[in-house]
GROMACS .gro file of C-alpha atoms in nm:
model
  237
    1ALA     CA    1   1.522  -2.304  -2.039
    2GLU     CA    2   1.607  -2.579  -2.290
    3ARG     CA    3   1.451  -2.358  -2.591
    4LEU     CA    4   1.677  -2.072  -2.486
    5GLU     CA    5   2.029  -2.274  -2.462
    6ALA     CA    6   1.875  -2.401  -2.801
    7ARG     CA    7   1.821  -2.046  -2.950
    8ARG     CA    8   2.176  -1.912  -2.778
    9ARG     CA    9   2.346  -2.248  -2.933
   10ALA     CA   10   2.179  -2.160  -3.278
   11ALA     CA   11   2.302  -1.803  -3.307
   12PRO     CA   12   2.584  -1.750  -3.041
   13PRO     CA   13   2.747  -1.406  -2.980
   14GLN     CA   14   3.022  -1.343  -3.140
   15PRO     CA   15   3.302  -1.116  -3.049
   16GLU     CA   16   3.289  -0.797  -3.224
   17PRO     CA   17   3.589  -0.627  -3.453
   18GLU     CA   18   3.824  -0.439  -3.296
   19GLY     CA   19   3.708  -0.074  -3.294
   20MET     CA   20   3.505   0.166  -3.135
   21ASP     CA   21   3.373  -0.060  -2.826
   22ARG     CA   22   3.754  -0.168  -2.742
   23VAL     CA   23   3.851   0.213  -2.800
   24LEU     CA   24   3.586   0.323  -2.548
   25ARG     CA   25   3.594   0.099  -2.295
   26ARG     CA   26   3.983   0.118  -2.248
   27CYS     CA   27   4.029   0.426  -1.981
   28GLU     CA   28   4.400   0.463  -2.113
   29ALA     CA   29   4.262   0.554  -2.443
   30VAL     CA   30   4.014   0.811  -2.326
   31GLU     CA   31   4.149   1.179  -2.240
   32LEU     CA   32   3.908   1.449  -2.110
   33ALA     CA   33   3.959   1.748  -2.315
   34ASP     CA   34   3.841   2.104  -2.203
   35VAL     CA   35   3.575   2.175  -2.490
   36GLU     CA   36   3.345   2.507  -2.419
   37GLY     CA   37   3.441   2.515  -2.015
   38ARG     CA   38   3.290   2.130  -1.995
   39LYS     CA   39   3.538   1.799  -1.983
   40VAL     CA   40   3.439   1.567  -2.302
   41PRO     CA   41   3.617   1.240  -2.379
   42VAL     CA   42   3.808   1.218  -2.690
   43GLY     CA   43   4.060   0.974  -2.785
   44LYS     CA   44   4.422   0.988  -2.726
   45GLY     CA   45   4.725   0.819  -2.883
   46GLU     CA   46   4.644   0.571  -3.081
   47ALA     CA   47   4.310   0.520  -3.036
   48ALA     CA   48   4.228   0.908  -3.165
   49ALA     CA   49   4.401   0.711  -3.518
   50GLU     CA   50   4.105   0.459  -3.466
   51GLY     CA   51   3.820   0.703  -3.444
   52ALA     CA   52   3.769   0.733  -3.061
   53SER     CA   53   3.574   1.042  -3.109
   54VAL     CA   54   3.229   1.083  -2.920
   55VAL     CA   55   2.895   1.165  -3.082
   56ALA     CA   56   2.664   1.371  -2.845
   57ALA     CA   57   2.282   1.333  -2.905
   58VAL     CA   58   2.092   1.661  -2.933
   59LYS     CA   59   1.806   1.533  -2.762
   60LYS     CA   60   1.770   1.641  -2.392
   61THR     CA   61   1.467   1.400  -2.288
   62PRO     CA   62   1.571   1.225  -1.971
   63GLY     CA   63   1.688   0.844  -2.055
   64TYR     CA   64   1.714   0.965  -2.427
   65ASP     CA   65   2.079   1.222  -2.400
   66LEU     CA   66   2.272   0.858  -2.418
   67VAL     CA   67   2.696   0.731  -2.586
   68ARG     CA   68   2.680   0.394  -2.611
   69VAL     CA   69   2.970   0.265  -2.435
   70GLY     CA   70   2.989  -0.067  -2.556
   71ASN     CA   71   2.911  -0.477  -2.425
   72PHE     CA   72   2.971  -0.568  -2.125
   73GLY     CA   73   2.903  -0.911  -1.928
   74GLU     CA   74   2.975  -1.009  -1.555
   75ARG     CA   75   3.169  -1.386  -1.672
   76ASP     CA   76   3.608  -1.413  -1.669
   77ASP     CA   77   3.588  -1.706  -1.948
   78GLY     CA   78   3.664  -1.526  -2.235
   79SER     CA   79   3.317  -1.539  -2.384
   80PRO     CA   80   3.186  -1.223  -2.570
   81PRO     CA   81   3.007  -0.975  -2.385
   82ASP     CA   82   2.650  -0.994  -2.488
   83ILE     CA   83   2.457  -0.661  -2.287
   84ALA     CA   84   2.459  -0.322  -2.416
   85PHE     CA   85   2.548  -0.021  -2.202
   86PHE     CA   86   2.473   0.333  -2.283
   87HIS     CA   87   2.565   0.641  -2.033
   88ASN     CA   88   2.421   0.952  -2.013
   89ARG     CA   89   2.605   1.212  -2.237
   90PRO     CA   90   2.684   1.523  -1.989
   91THR     CA   91   2.837   1.278  -1.752
   92LEU     CA   92   3.007   1.038  -1.964
   93SER     CA   93   3.373   1.139  -1.800
   94GLN     CA   94   3.258   0.956  -1.536
   95ILE     CA   95   3.273   0.575  -1.655
   96TYR     CA   96   3.642   0.679  -1.748
   97ASP     CA   97   3.713   0.797  -1.381
   98GLU     CA   98   3.673   0.395  -1.186
   99ALA     CA   99   3.891   0.516  -0.904
  100THR     CA  100   3.596   0.745  -0.815
  101HIS     CA  101   3.287   0.639  -0.974
  102ARG     CA  102   3.384   0.240  -0.994
  103ARG     CA  103   3.083   0.234  -1.284
  104GLN     CA  104   3.239  -0.043  -1.496
  105GLU     CA  105   3.215  -0.244  -1.179
  106LEU     CA  106   2.888  -0.199  -1.125
  107VAL     CA  107   2.797  -0.233  -1.492
  108LYS     CA  108   2.991  -0.579  -1.485
  109GLN     CA  109   2.819  -0.635  -1.129
  110SER     CA  110   2.448  -0.572  -1.254
  111CYS     CA  111   2.487  -0.840  -1.591
  112GLY     CA  112   2.530  -1.110  -1.345
  113ALA     CA  113   2.238  -1.033  -1.124
  114LEU     CA  114   2.026  -0.939  -1.490
  115ARG     CA  115   2.107  -1.259  -1.677
  116ASP     CA  116   2.006  -1.453  -1.324
  117VAL     CA  117   1.624  -1.274  -1.341
  118CYS     CA  118   1.607  -1.311  -1.712
  119ASP     CA  119   1.727  -1.634  -1.779
  120ARG     CA  120   1.646  -1.835  -1.452
  121VAL     CA  121   1.346  -1.708  -1.330
  122PHE     CA  122   1.185  -1.553  -1.739
  123GLY     CA  123   1.337  -1.746  -1.960
  124PHE     CA  124   1.424  -1.425  -2.114
  125ASP     CA  125   1.771  -1.342  -2.302
  126ALA     CA  126   1.954  -1.075  -2.044
  127ALA     CA  127   2.143  -1.000  -2.402
  128LYS     CA  128   1.776  -0.834  -2.555
  129VAL     CA  129   1.815  -0.610  -2.239
  130THR     CA  130   2.014  -0.252  -2.253
  131LEU     CA  131   2.143  -0.111  -1.944
  132PHE     CA  132   2.173   0.247  -1.922
  133TYR     CA  133   2.283   0.494  -1.619
  134GLU     CA  134   2.145   0.827  -1.579
  135ARG     CA  135   2.021   0.987  -1.248
  136GLY     CA  136   1.601   1.087  -1.246
  137ALA     CA  137   1.535   0.871  -1.569
  138ALA     CA  138   1.283   0.620  -1.602
  139SER     CA  139   1.398   0.247  -1.737
  140ARG     CA  140   1.202   0.215  -2.041
  141PHE     CA  141   0.971   0.010  -2.283
  142VAL     CA  142   1.036   0.184  -2.626
  143ARG     CA  143   1.004   0.000  -2.973
  144GLN     CA  144   0.952  -0.335  -2.850
  145LYS     CA  145   1.301  -0.284  -2.635
  146LEU     CA  146   1.391  -0.304  -2.292
  147LEU     CA  147   1.598  -0.012  -2.137
  148PHE     CA  148   1.704  -0.063  -1.772
  149ASN     CA  149   1.858   0.224  -1.567
  150LEU     CA  150   2.145   0.133  -1.352
  151ALA     CA  151   2.137   0.463  -1.086
  152PRO     CA  152   1.889   0.351  -0.856
  153VAL     CA  153   2.139   0.017  -0.825
  154GLU     CA  154   2.426   0.230  -0.765
  155GLN     CA  155   2.243   0.474  -0.540
  156HIS     CA  156   2.134   0.143  -0.311
  157LYS     CA  157   2.478   0.062  -0.334
  158ALA     CA  158   2.592   0.345  -0.170
  159ALA     CA  159   2.362   0.376   0.082
  160LYS     CA  160   2.448   0.011   0.209
  161GLY     CA  161   2.812   0.021   0.137
  162LEU     CA  162   2.827  -0.269  -0.105
  163ALA     CA  163   3.158  -0.415  -0.239
  164ASP     CA  164   2.918  -0.605  -0.486
  165VAL     CA  165   2.559  -0.544  -0.547
  166ARG     CA  166   2.452  -0.891  -0.599
  167ALA     CA  167   2.547  -0.931  -0.199
  168ASP     CA  168   2.194  -0.774  -0.127
  169PRO     CA  169   1.878  -0.879  -0.279
  170PHE     CA  170   1.735  -0.539  -0.395
  171VAL     CA  171   1.901  -0.571  -0.741
  172TYR     CA  172   1.747  -0.873  -0.768
  173CYS     CA  173   1.414  -0.713  -0.694
  174TYR     CA  174   1.496  -0.434  -0.888
  175PHE     CA  175   1.542  -0.634  -1.232
  176TYR     CA  176   1.253  -0.834  -1.134
  177GLY     CA  177   0.991  -0.592  -1.102
  178LEU     CA  178   1.108  -0.416  -1.462
  179CYS     CA  179   1.090  -0.719  -1.581
  180VAL     CA  180   0.730  -0.780  -1.477
  181HIS     CA  181   0.613  -0.430  -1.625
  182LYS     CA  182   0.808  -0.399  -1.907
  183LEU     CA  183   0.767  -0.782  -2.019
  184ALA     CA  184   0.382  -0.665  -1.963
  185HIS     CA  185   0.396  -0.421  -2.206
  186PHE     CA  186   0.469  -0.667  -2.512
  187PHE     CA  187   0.094  -0.718  -2.486
  188ASP     CA  188  -0.023  -0.365  -2.434
  189VAL     CA  189   0.159  -0.099  -2.440
  190VAL     CA  190  -0.049   0.163  -2.280
  191HIS     CA  191  -0.132   0.100  -1.883
  192GLY     CA  192  -0.452  -0.010  -1.753
  193THR     CA  193  -0.610  -0.325  -1.669
  194ARG     CA  194  -0.485  -0.512  -1.950
  195HIS     CA  195  -0.139  -0.453  -1.865
  196ASP     CA  196  -0.224  -0.533  -1.496
  197PHE     CA  197  -0.375  -0.852  -1.583
  198PHE     CA  198  -0.008  -0.967  -1.781
  199MET     CA  199   0.172  -0.856  -1.500
  200SER     CA  200  -0.001  -1.060  -1.286
  201GLU     CA  201   0.034  -1.371  -1.501
  202TYR     CA  202   0.430  -1.311  -1.504
  203ARG     CA  203   0.425  -1.301  -1.105
  204ALA     CA  204   0.219  -1.597  -1.124
  205HIS     CA  205   0.403  -1.813  -1.371
  206HIS     CA  206   0.720  -1.732  -1.322
  207ALA     CA  207   0.687  -1.717  -0.885
  208LEU     CA  208   0.875  -2.070  -0.818
  209ASN     CA  209   1.175  -1.924  -1.018
  210TRP     CA  210   1.214  -1.627  -0.812
  211VAL     CA  211   1.168  -1.812  -0.496
  212GLN     CA  212   1.432  -2.059  -0.629
  213LEU     CA  213   1.667  -1.796  -0.732
  214LEU     CA  214   1.658  -1.597  -0.390
  215LEU     CA  215   1.726  -1.924  -0.210
  216ARG     CA  216   1.990  -2.010  -0.446
  217ARG     CA  217   2.157  -1.670  -0.384
  218GLY     CA  218   2.116  -1.706  -0.014
  219PHE     CA  219   1.819  -1.500   0.035
  220GLU     CA  220   1.523  -1.586   0.241
  221PRO     CA  221   1.187  -1.515   0.048
  222ALA     CA  222   0.983  -1.400   0.306
  223ALA     CA  223   1.233  -1.143   0.470
  224VAL     CA  224   1.332  -1.031   0.075
  225GLU     CA  225   0.903  -0.945   0.003
  226ARG     CA  226   0.880  -0.771   0.356
  227GLU     CA  227   1.146  -0.512   0.261
  228TYR     CA  228   1.103  -0.472  -0.130
  229ARG     CA  229   0.743  -0.578  -0.145
  230HIS     CA  230   0.722  -0.192  -0.332
  231LEU     CA  231   0.981  -0.316  -0.606
  232LEU     CA  232   0.742  -0.698  -0.642
  233TRP     CA  233   0.386  -0.604  -0.610
  234ALA     CA  234   0.384  -0.246  -0.805
  235VAL     CA  235   0.465  -0.084  -1.092
  236VAL     CA  236   0.866  -0.032  -1.123
  237ASP     CA  237   1.042   0.204  -1.324
   0.00000   0.00000   0.00000
């Protein structure tokens, strides 16, 4: 924890220049245009002059057809948001329909849970994890980068009728399982005995931090393990 804080102090996150991130995250700066029968987000008014057009990827592989929305964070203290978020391109309009989907709220809440798990349990900077949203896509470890899908978190939030995903231990268990699985890939990118060994090492080495986090958030560790054992002891995607 001390080394992590020292690294952050040496290279703190900096506010990005006003530009694409600011425009893409402002719902009032985006309108939906009808392009070949599909609603496509485009800039309007001053935003259009700032170049707020959306460039779509061509590749259609699940989890790859994504558009960067911007950096998000759960803090309201004026600190720069530092966790990147991408959204599935064909459903990109949903990120701007906050009244219906409340997806930006989901991302901000998830950033808080992710920071808890990464920082407090594994001592891994949450800013090095990228969040994205696409139903049916797996979270990934690609080119030494961690990409976690928020679609399962949203589905669980809707099923439980939660106002805040952090009120239920699911999101913490989900990120814990993803961290155990994906961080182990730094040592062996192929699933197998060696990868399983490093997953077990991560669980054993960080078990106390994990229990302390659950207690700090008001959850009973034994009850959490009974309910979400599949996220804690299996390969989570």
